[in-house]
Amino acid sequence: MSEPRHLRTAAAQFQFRGEAEAFVPYGNGHINDTYLVTCNGACAPARYILQHINAQVFHSPAVVMQNIERVTAHLAAQLAHEPDRARRALTLVPARDGSNWYVDADGETWRAYPFIENARSYETATSVEQAFQAAAAFGRFQQQLASLPAPRLHETIPDFHHTPRRFAALERAIAADVKGRAKLAQPEIDFALAHESITGVLLQADLPERITHNDTKFNNVLLDDATGESLCVVDLDTVMPGLALYDFGDMVRTTTSPAAEDEQDLSKVTMQFPLFEALVRGYLSTAGGFLTETEKKFLAFSGKLITFEVGIRFLADYLAGDTYFKIHREGHNLDRCRTQFKLVESIELQEEKMNRLVESIAG
Ligand code: ADP
Ligand code: GN1
Ligand code: MG
């Protein structure tokens, strides 16, 4: 979390309407620092999202921002004739020097977006309609970016969803066991090792590269307060070349279980079939036109794979001493790993039925 002094200095660099007065930490992200900024000026208060990019995770924040500049400009062009377009895509607020981000005296990178009012994200989905809406929004996002002109976007984190390399990183963390925690996570280590065979499946399936979001958590889509309609996809740091199924898989991971990602009562963690069905229908309503038969065939599998992948990332970070994901209590990353593996088990129990459903809808 950044010092208030740094926050004020950063906020002053952006072309906000009025003077930044209040800063409130915002959202539940594990990587960047996000603040809701309220400015008071002559007219009504204006609100913005101000973010500090985590350079330990994003080794080149400038590359992240170059992607976001291109992506937001392209989305704006796609939405040019839509009503309410300012709420349907993020818009970068320029800095006073005209650039789209600001690097402070310590070399830290900041960016800002107008706060999209009368909409919000949720940590968990409470209805099939919400799941449908979120999946439709991420499918639309992929569809809108399919026409982004060359060059290829930068890979802001190389091999981000390369599950075999994530697995190899876990094996190294187990072998190093720098904090002596492996003995506290033996069942989870055993679970991970027993699932190695699934890690390479999508990479061997000859799937097309697309522009994907790569972090399609349910809390990365804003739903309209009045209508419940999905408005805007946020959190664009990992938008880069990828597989469409990485996005669908992460929707399954974060939308189908009623439990929080760090729930300690694992009996609450379960893949709710009606929410999966809503995700499939919502995603196909916007992405169905461009997905290949093979991509559709792996929709259910992708949910299992991405849930497993994020589980092994949490486990590796627990073993490494919590150096990547922000934690708020001891054992937090192990708790997160446990919910992921419980969800993988729940998907395994229902996988055949999930595949049959996809076939009946997309078939
Ligand atoms: P993190 O990388 O920390 O997850 P996000 O970019 O996802 O950061 O922002 C955190 C939360 O802030 C999101 O889940 C969303 O609820 C909210 N948010 C982000 N950008 C905006 C925006 N422009 N308008 C309204 N809410 C936003
Ligand atoms: C991180 O920043 P946030 O919370 O949206 C992570 C994702 C993980 C997710 C797990 C850049 O996302 O890959 O799936 O936590 N982002 C990065 O909740 O590593
Ligand atoms: Mg986020």
XYZ file of C-alpha atoms and ligand atoms in Angstrom:
410
model
C 0.000 0.000 0.000
C 1.435 3.380 -0.942
C 1.969 6.318 1.423
C -0.725 9.045 1.283
C 2.026 11.506 0.333
C 2.853 9.450 -2.764
C -0.824 9.157 -3.568
C -1.328 12.902 -3.502
C 1.750 13.503 -5.619
C 0.596 10.919 -8.160
C -2.985 12.166 -8.257
C -1.785 15.723 -8.892
C -0.120 14.574 -12.126
C -3.376 13.544 -13.791
C -5.864 15.744 -15.625
C -8.629 15.266 -13.047
C -11.606 17.605 -12.829
C -10.910 19.443 -9.575
C -8.457 18.687 -6.818
C -8.050 15.189 -5.391
C -9.326 15.246 -1.815
C -10.146 11.734 -0.668
C -8.332 8.457 -1.348
C -9.911 5.152 -0.407
C -8.266 1.745 -1.053
C -10.616 -0.009 -3.447
C -11.393 -3.549 -4.588
C -9.842 -6.864 -3.645
C -7.027 -7.345 -6.141
C -4.014 -9.451 -5.189
C -1.389 -7.545 -7.180
C -1.747 -3.794 -7.765
C -2.771 -1.010 -5.371
C -6.113 0.486 -6.365
C -7.696 3.687 -4.949
C -10.966 5.468 -5.421
C -10.152 9.179 -5.669
C -12.740 11.891 -5.127
C -12.008 15.346 -6.520
C -13.820 18.472 -5.466
C -13.991 21.395 -7.811
C -16.376 24.056 -8.990
C -18.833 21.504 -10.363
C -20.024 18.238 -8.850
C -17.424 15.886 -7.292
C -15.665 13.726 -9.866
C -14.412 10.252 -9.037
C -11.500 8.293 -10.497
C -9.702 4.994 -10.097
C -5.990 5.560 -9.442
C -3.691 2.549 -9.624
C -0.104 1.845 -8.780
C 1.312 -0.982 -10.914
C 3.195 -3.725 -9.084
C 6.575 -3.808 -10.819
C 7.646 -7.001 -9.013
C 4.910 -8.761 -10.973
C 4.866 -6.647 -14.147
C 8.563 -6.246 -14.857
C 7.908 -3.624 -17.502
C 4.977 -1.386 -16.520
C 5.559 0.695 -19.663
C 4.841 -2.363 -21.796
C 1.639 -2.979 -19.810
C 0.570 0.604 -20.425
C 1.384 0.471 -24.148
C -0.949 -2.518 -24.469
C -3.663 -0.768 -22.467
C -3.377 2.382 -24.599
C -3.984 0.367 -27.752
C -6.707 -1.810 -26.252
C -8.717 1.057 -24.749
C -8.435 3.118 -27.956
C -9.631 0.169 -30.026
C -12.546 -0.537 -27.704
C -13.561 3.145 -27.853
C -13.557 3.017 -31.644
C -15.645 -0.164 -31.611
C -18.167 1.500 -29.300
C -18.323 4.807 -31.173
C -22.016 4.442 -32.035
C -23.182 2.738 -28.815
C -25.290 4.566 -26.251
C -23.611 5.064 -22.863
C -20.245 4.204 -24.413
C -18.187 5.944 -21.706
C -19.411 3.302 -19.271
C -18.791 0.349 -21.598
C -14.997 0.477 -21.754
C -12.208 1.904 -19.644
C -10.717 5.233 -20.732
C -7.263 6.330 -19.597
C -7.075 9.772 -17.971
C -4.058 11.591 -19.448
C -1.331 12.922 -17.199
C -0.574 16.644 -17.199
C 2.307 16.082 -19.623
C -0.100 14.404 -22.056
C 1.149 10.851 -21.617
C -1.200 8.087 -20.554
C 0.645 7.161 -17.357
C 2.951 8.732 -14.818
C 6.273 7.513 -13.451
C 7.093 9.048 -10.061
C 10.475 10.037 -8.631
C 10.966 6.490 -7.277
C 10.334 4.997 -10.708
C 6.857 3.720 -9.720
C 4.168 3.701 -12.422
C 0.660 5.115 -11.958
C -2.432 5.291 -14.163
C -5.974 6.567 -13.784
C -9.427 5.879 -15.212
C -12.699 7.767 -14.740
C -14.713 5.852 -12.134
C -17.688 4.210 -13.834
C -20.649 5.289 -11.718
C -23.784 3.318 -10.867
C -22.139 -0.020 -11.551
C -20.119 -2.450 -9.467
C -18.297 -5.753 -9.442
C -19.026 -8.638 -7.085
C -16.734 -11.164 -5.468
C -19.131 -14.062 -6.074
C -22.122 -14.514 -8.375
C -25.502 -14.776 -6.724
C -27.664 -15.543 -9.747
C -27.523 -17.286 -13.109
C -28.296 -13.945 -14.747
C -25.117 -12.413 -13.276
C -23.073 -15.347 -14.564
C -24.633 -15.032 -18.020
C -23.903 -11.299 -18.078
C -20.268 -11.660 -17.025
C -19.567 -14.372 -19.589
C -21.275 -12.364 -22.330
C -19.074 -9.370 -21.419
C -15.806 -11.313 -21.613
C -16.899 -12.952 -24.885
C -17.752 -9.525 -26.306
C -14.386 -8.223 -25.141
C -12.590 -10.983 -27.091
C -14.780 -10.343 -30.109
C -14.122 -6.574 -30.040
C -10.374 -7.115 -29.823
C -10.252 -9.677 -32.616
C -9.962 -6.744 -35.035
C -7.084 -4.997 -33.243
C -4.568 -4.075 -35.958
C -0.983 -5.418 -35.847
C 1.524 -5.494 -34.222
C 0.914 -8.333 -31.776
C 0.334 -7.124 -28.204
C 3.236 -7.456 -25.753
C 3.242 -10.425 -23.415
C 3.106 -8.497 -20.156
C 3.925 -11.666 -18.189
C 5.501 -14.331 -20.399
C 4.031 -17.841 -20.083
C 1.284 -16.475 -17.848
C -1.052 -19.406 -18.535
C 1.576 -21.966 -19.528
C 0.362 -24.590 -17.090
C 3.297 -27.034 -17.537
C 5.721 -24.211 -16.667
C 3.553 -23.270 -13.679
C 3.777 -26.926 -12.645
C 7.566 -26.915 -13.033
C 7.701 -23.785 -10.852
C 5.699 -25.622 -8.204
C 8.112 -28.564 -8.341
C 11.016 -26.173 -7.779
C 9.199 -24.557 -4.833
C 8.575 -27.989 -3.291
C 12.223 -28.993 -3.728
C 13.536 -25.711 -2.286
C 10.965 -25.570 0.541
C 12.563 -22.307 1.693
C 10.170 -21.776 4.617
C 9.914 -25.412 5.728
C 6.202 -25.361 4.873
C 6.022 -28.425 2.607
C 5.189 -30.623 5.600
C 2.137 -28.408 6.279
C 0.850 -28.825 2.740
C 1.449 -32.504 2.009
C -2.138 -33.358 0.943
C -2.153 -30.363 -1.428
C 1.280 -31.290 -2.836
C 0.056 -34.857 -3.399
C -3.089 -33.559 -5.126
C -1.021 -31.336 -7.398
C 1.452 -34.066 -8.334
C -1.377 -36.490 -9.098
C -2.803 -34.035 -11.661
C 0.304 -33.344 -13.715
C -1.154 -35.144 -16.733
C -3.780 -32.446 -17.354
C -1.293 -29.573 -17.555
C -0.350 -29.870 -21.252
C -3.733 -30.729 -22.740
C -4.711 -27.316 -24.170
C -1.214 -26.624 -25.474
C -1.335 -29.884 -27.424
C -4.822 -29.218 -28.847
C -3.673 -26.879 -31.630
C -5.927 -24.004 -30.583
C -5.817 -20.562 -32.257
C -4.037 -17.672 -30.605
C -6.393 -14.791 -29.859
C -6.302 -11.574 -27.871
C -7.542 -12.566 -24.466
C -8.038 -10.916 -21.093
C -6.324 -13.630 -19.058
C -7.736 -12.548 -15.684
C -11.489 -12.969 -16.126
C -12.321 -13.058 -12.438
C -15.962 -12.378 -11.772
C -14.877 -9.215 -9.947
C -13.279 -7.878 -13.124
C -16.587 -7.065 -14.794
C -18.859 -4.193 -13.784
C -22.604 -4.835 -13.724
C -25.062 -1.949 -14.023
C -26.742 -1.206 -10.669
C -30.099 -0.474 -12.244
C -30.383 -3.228 -14.843
C -27.821 -5.862 -13.826
C -26.490 -5.736 -17.391
C -22.732 -6.257 -17.841
C -21.211 -2.922 -18.741
C -17.480 -2.946 -18.678
C -14.529 -5.303 -18.406
C -11.779 -3.945 -16.119
C -8.268 -4.987 -15.025
C -6.511 -4.897 -18.381
C -2.897 -5.572 -17.293
C -2.838 -9.094 -18.675
C -4.660 -8.471 -21.958
C -2.293 -10.155 -24.426
C -2.098 -13.046 -26.879
C -3.587 -16.187 -25.365
C -6.182 -18.904 -25.721
C -9.883 -18.079 -25.512
C -10.213 -20.990 -23.099
C -7.943 -19.341 -20.528
C -10.671 -16.726 -20.199
C -13.558 -19.154 -20.103
C -11.703 -21.352 -17.604
C -11.137 -18.474 -15.205
C -14.836 -17.583 -15.422
C -15.704 -21.111 -14.314
C -13.162 -20.835 -11.492
C -14.467 -17.561 -10.122
C -18.167 -17.595 -10.945
C -19.558 -21.064 -10.317
C -18.706 -21.531 -6.628
C -20.747 -19.692 -3.991
C -17.700 -19.572 -1.683
C -15.006 -16.917 -1.551
C -11.612 -17.766 -3.018
C -10.164 -17.931 0.509
C -13.091 -19.698 2.225
C -11.848 -21.967 5.029
C -14.989 -24.090 5.215
C -14.395 -26.263 2.169
C -17.867 -27.787 2.375
C -19.081 -24.507 0.864
C -16.904 -24.863 -2.241
C -18.760 -26.467 -5.125
C -19.215 -26.096 -8.881
C -22.878 -25.130 -9.248
C -24.133 -26.625 -12.494
C -26.760 -23.933 -13.268
C -24.077 -21.254 -13.064
C -21.867 -23.225 -15.427
C -24.768 -23.484 -17.853
C -25.299 -19.711 -17.624
C -21.598 -19.120 -18.337
C -21.702 -21.345 -21.417
C -24.839 -19.640 -22.736
C -23.543 -16.147 -21.956
C -20.122 -16.765 -23.472
C -21.509 -18.371 -26.622
C -24.003 -15.499 -27.027
C -21.076 -13.201 -27.883
C -18.144 -15.511 -28.710
C -20.056 -18.363 -30.341
C -19.591 -16.827 -33.785
C -15.803 -17.113 -33.819
C -14.983 -20.068 -31.556
C -13.849 -23.243 -33.302
C -15.382 -26.668 -32.640
C -12.244 -27.683 -30.734
C -12.413 -24.631 -28.500
C -16.038 -25.422 -27.677
C -15.163 -29.043 -26.934
C -12.740 -27.948 -24.201
C -14.999 -25.421 -22.412
C -15.631 -27.643 -19.376
C -12.056 -28.900 -19.289
C -10.732 -25.329 -19.304
C -12.581 -24.654 -16.044
C -10.801 -27.564 -14.409
C -7.432 -26.641 -15.865
C -7.429 -22.956 -14.941
C -8.735 -23.710 -11.451
C -5.917 -26.234 -11.040
C -3.382 -23.771 -12.460
C -4.341 -20.989 -10.062
C -4.339 -23.562 -7.232
C -0.747 -24.577 -7.952
C 0.264 -20.911 -8.200
C -1.173 -20.272 -4.720
C 0.555 -23.412 -3.421
C 3.915 -22.462 -4.947
C 3.623 -18.965 -3.459
C 2.772 -20.401 -0.029
C 5.862 -22.617 -0.190
C 8.032 -19.722 -1.427
C 6.998 -17.506 1.506
C 4.145 -15.451 0.004
C 6.201 -13.276 -2.309
C 3.701 -12.837 -5.169
C 0.059 -12.630 -4.057
C -0.865 -10.143 -1.327
C -1.875 -12.007 1.831
C -3.925 -10.796 4.794
C -3.396 -13.668 7.234
C -1.012 -16.542 7.905
C -1.649 -19.477 5.618
C -3.773 -17.319 3.304
C -2.264 -18.732 0.111
C -2.673 -22.290 1.402
C -6.345 -21.577 2.149
C -6.731 -20.214 -1.386
C -5.020 -23.293 -2.831
C -7.391 -25.567 -0.898
C -10.512 -23.915 -2.308
C -9.114 -24.264 -5.818
C -8.360 -27.954 -5.417
C -11.776 -28.576 -3.844
C -13.338 -26.890 -6.870
C -11.248 -29.041 -9.226
C -12.650 -32.121 -7.456
C -16.178 -30.785 -7.774
C -15.656 -30.164 -11.501
C -14.230 -33.670 -11.938
C -17.360 -35.142 -10.399
C -19.550 -33.240 -12.876
C -17.281 -33.081 -15.911
C -19.135 -35.604 -18.057
C -22.424 -33.847 -17.433
C -20.786 -30.486 -18.183
C -19.456 -31.837 -21.478
C -22.870 -33.208 -22.399
C -24.419 -29.812 -21.714
C -21.871 -28.010 -23.907
C -22.485 -30.515 -26.668
C -26.236 -30.016 -26.439
C -25.882 -26.228 -26.641
C -22.954 -25.841 -29.056
C -23.093 -29.272 -30.587
P -6.766 -5.167 -9.235
O -5.643 -5.361 -10.200
O -6.320 -4.672 -7.927
O -7.688 -6.348 -9.202
P -8.831 -3.742 -10.723
O -8.407 -2.960 -11.919
O -9.520 -5.018 -10.956
O -7.566 -3.909 -9.800
O -9.748 -2.799 -9.824
C -10.226 -3.229 -8.568
C -11.749 -3.063 -8.529
O -12.069 -1.696 -8.753
C -12.504 -3.836 -9.594
O -12.843 -5.115 -9.145
C -13.721 -2.954 -9.851
O -14.741 -3.251 -8.926
C -13.243 -1.562 -9.526
N -12.916 -0.743 -10.704
C -11.783 -0.791 -11.438
N -11.808 0.148 -12.390
C -12.983 0.799 -12.270
C -13.601 1.903 -12.956
N -12.974 2.548 -13.937
N -14.821 2.293 -12.529
C -15.458 1.683 -11.517
N -14.926 0.673 -10.822
C -13.703 0.233 -11.188
C -4.420 -12.109 -9.489
O -4.913 -8.938 -9.627
P -6.024 -9.938 -9.515
O -6.419 -10.158 -8.119
O -7.158 -9.607 -10.443
C -3.570 -12.730 -10.583
C -4.410 -13.704 -11.400
C -4.970 -14.782 -10.494
C -5.773 -14.115 -9.392
C -6.254 -15.132 -8.392
C -1.263 -10.583 -12.622
O -5.438 -11.340 -10.099
O -3.604 -14.326 -12.388
O -5.796 -15.666 -11.217
O -4.986 -13.143 -8.688
N -3.028 -11.686 -11.427
C -1.735 -11.712 -11.779
O -7.299 -14.604 -7.658
O -0.965 -12.598 -11.434
Mg -9.190 -6.998 -10.514
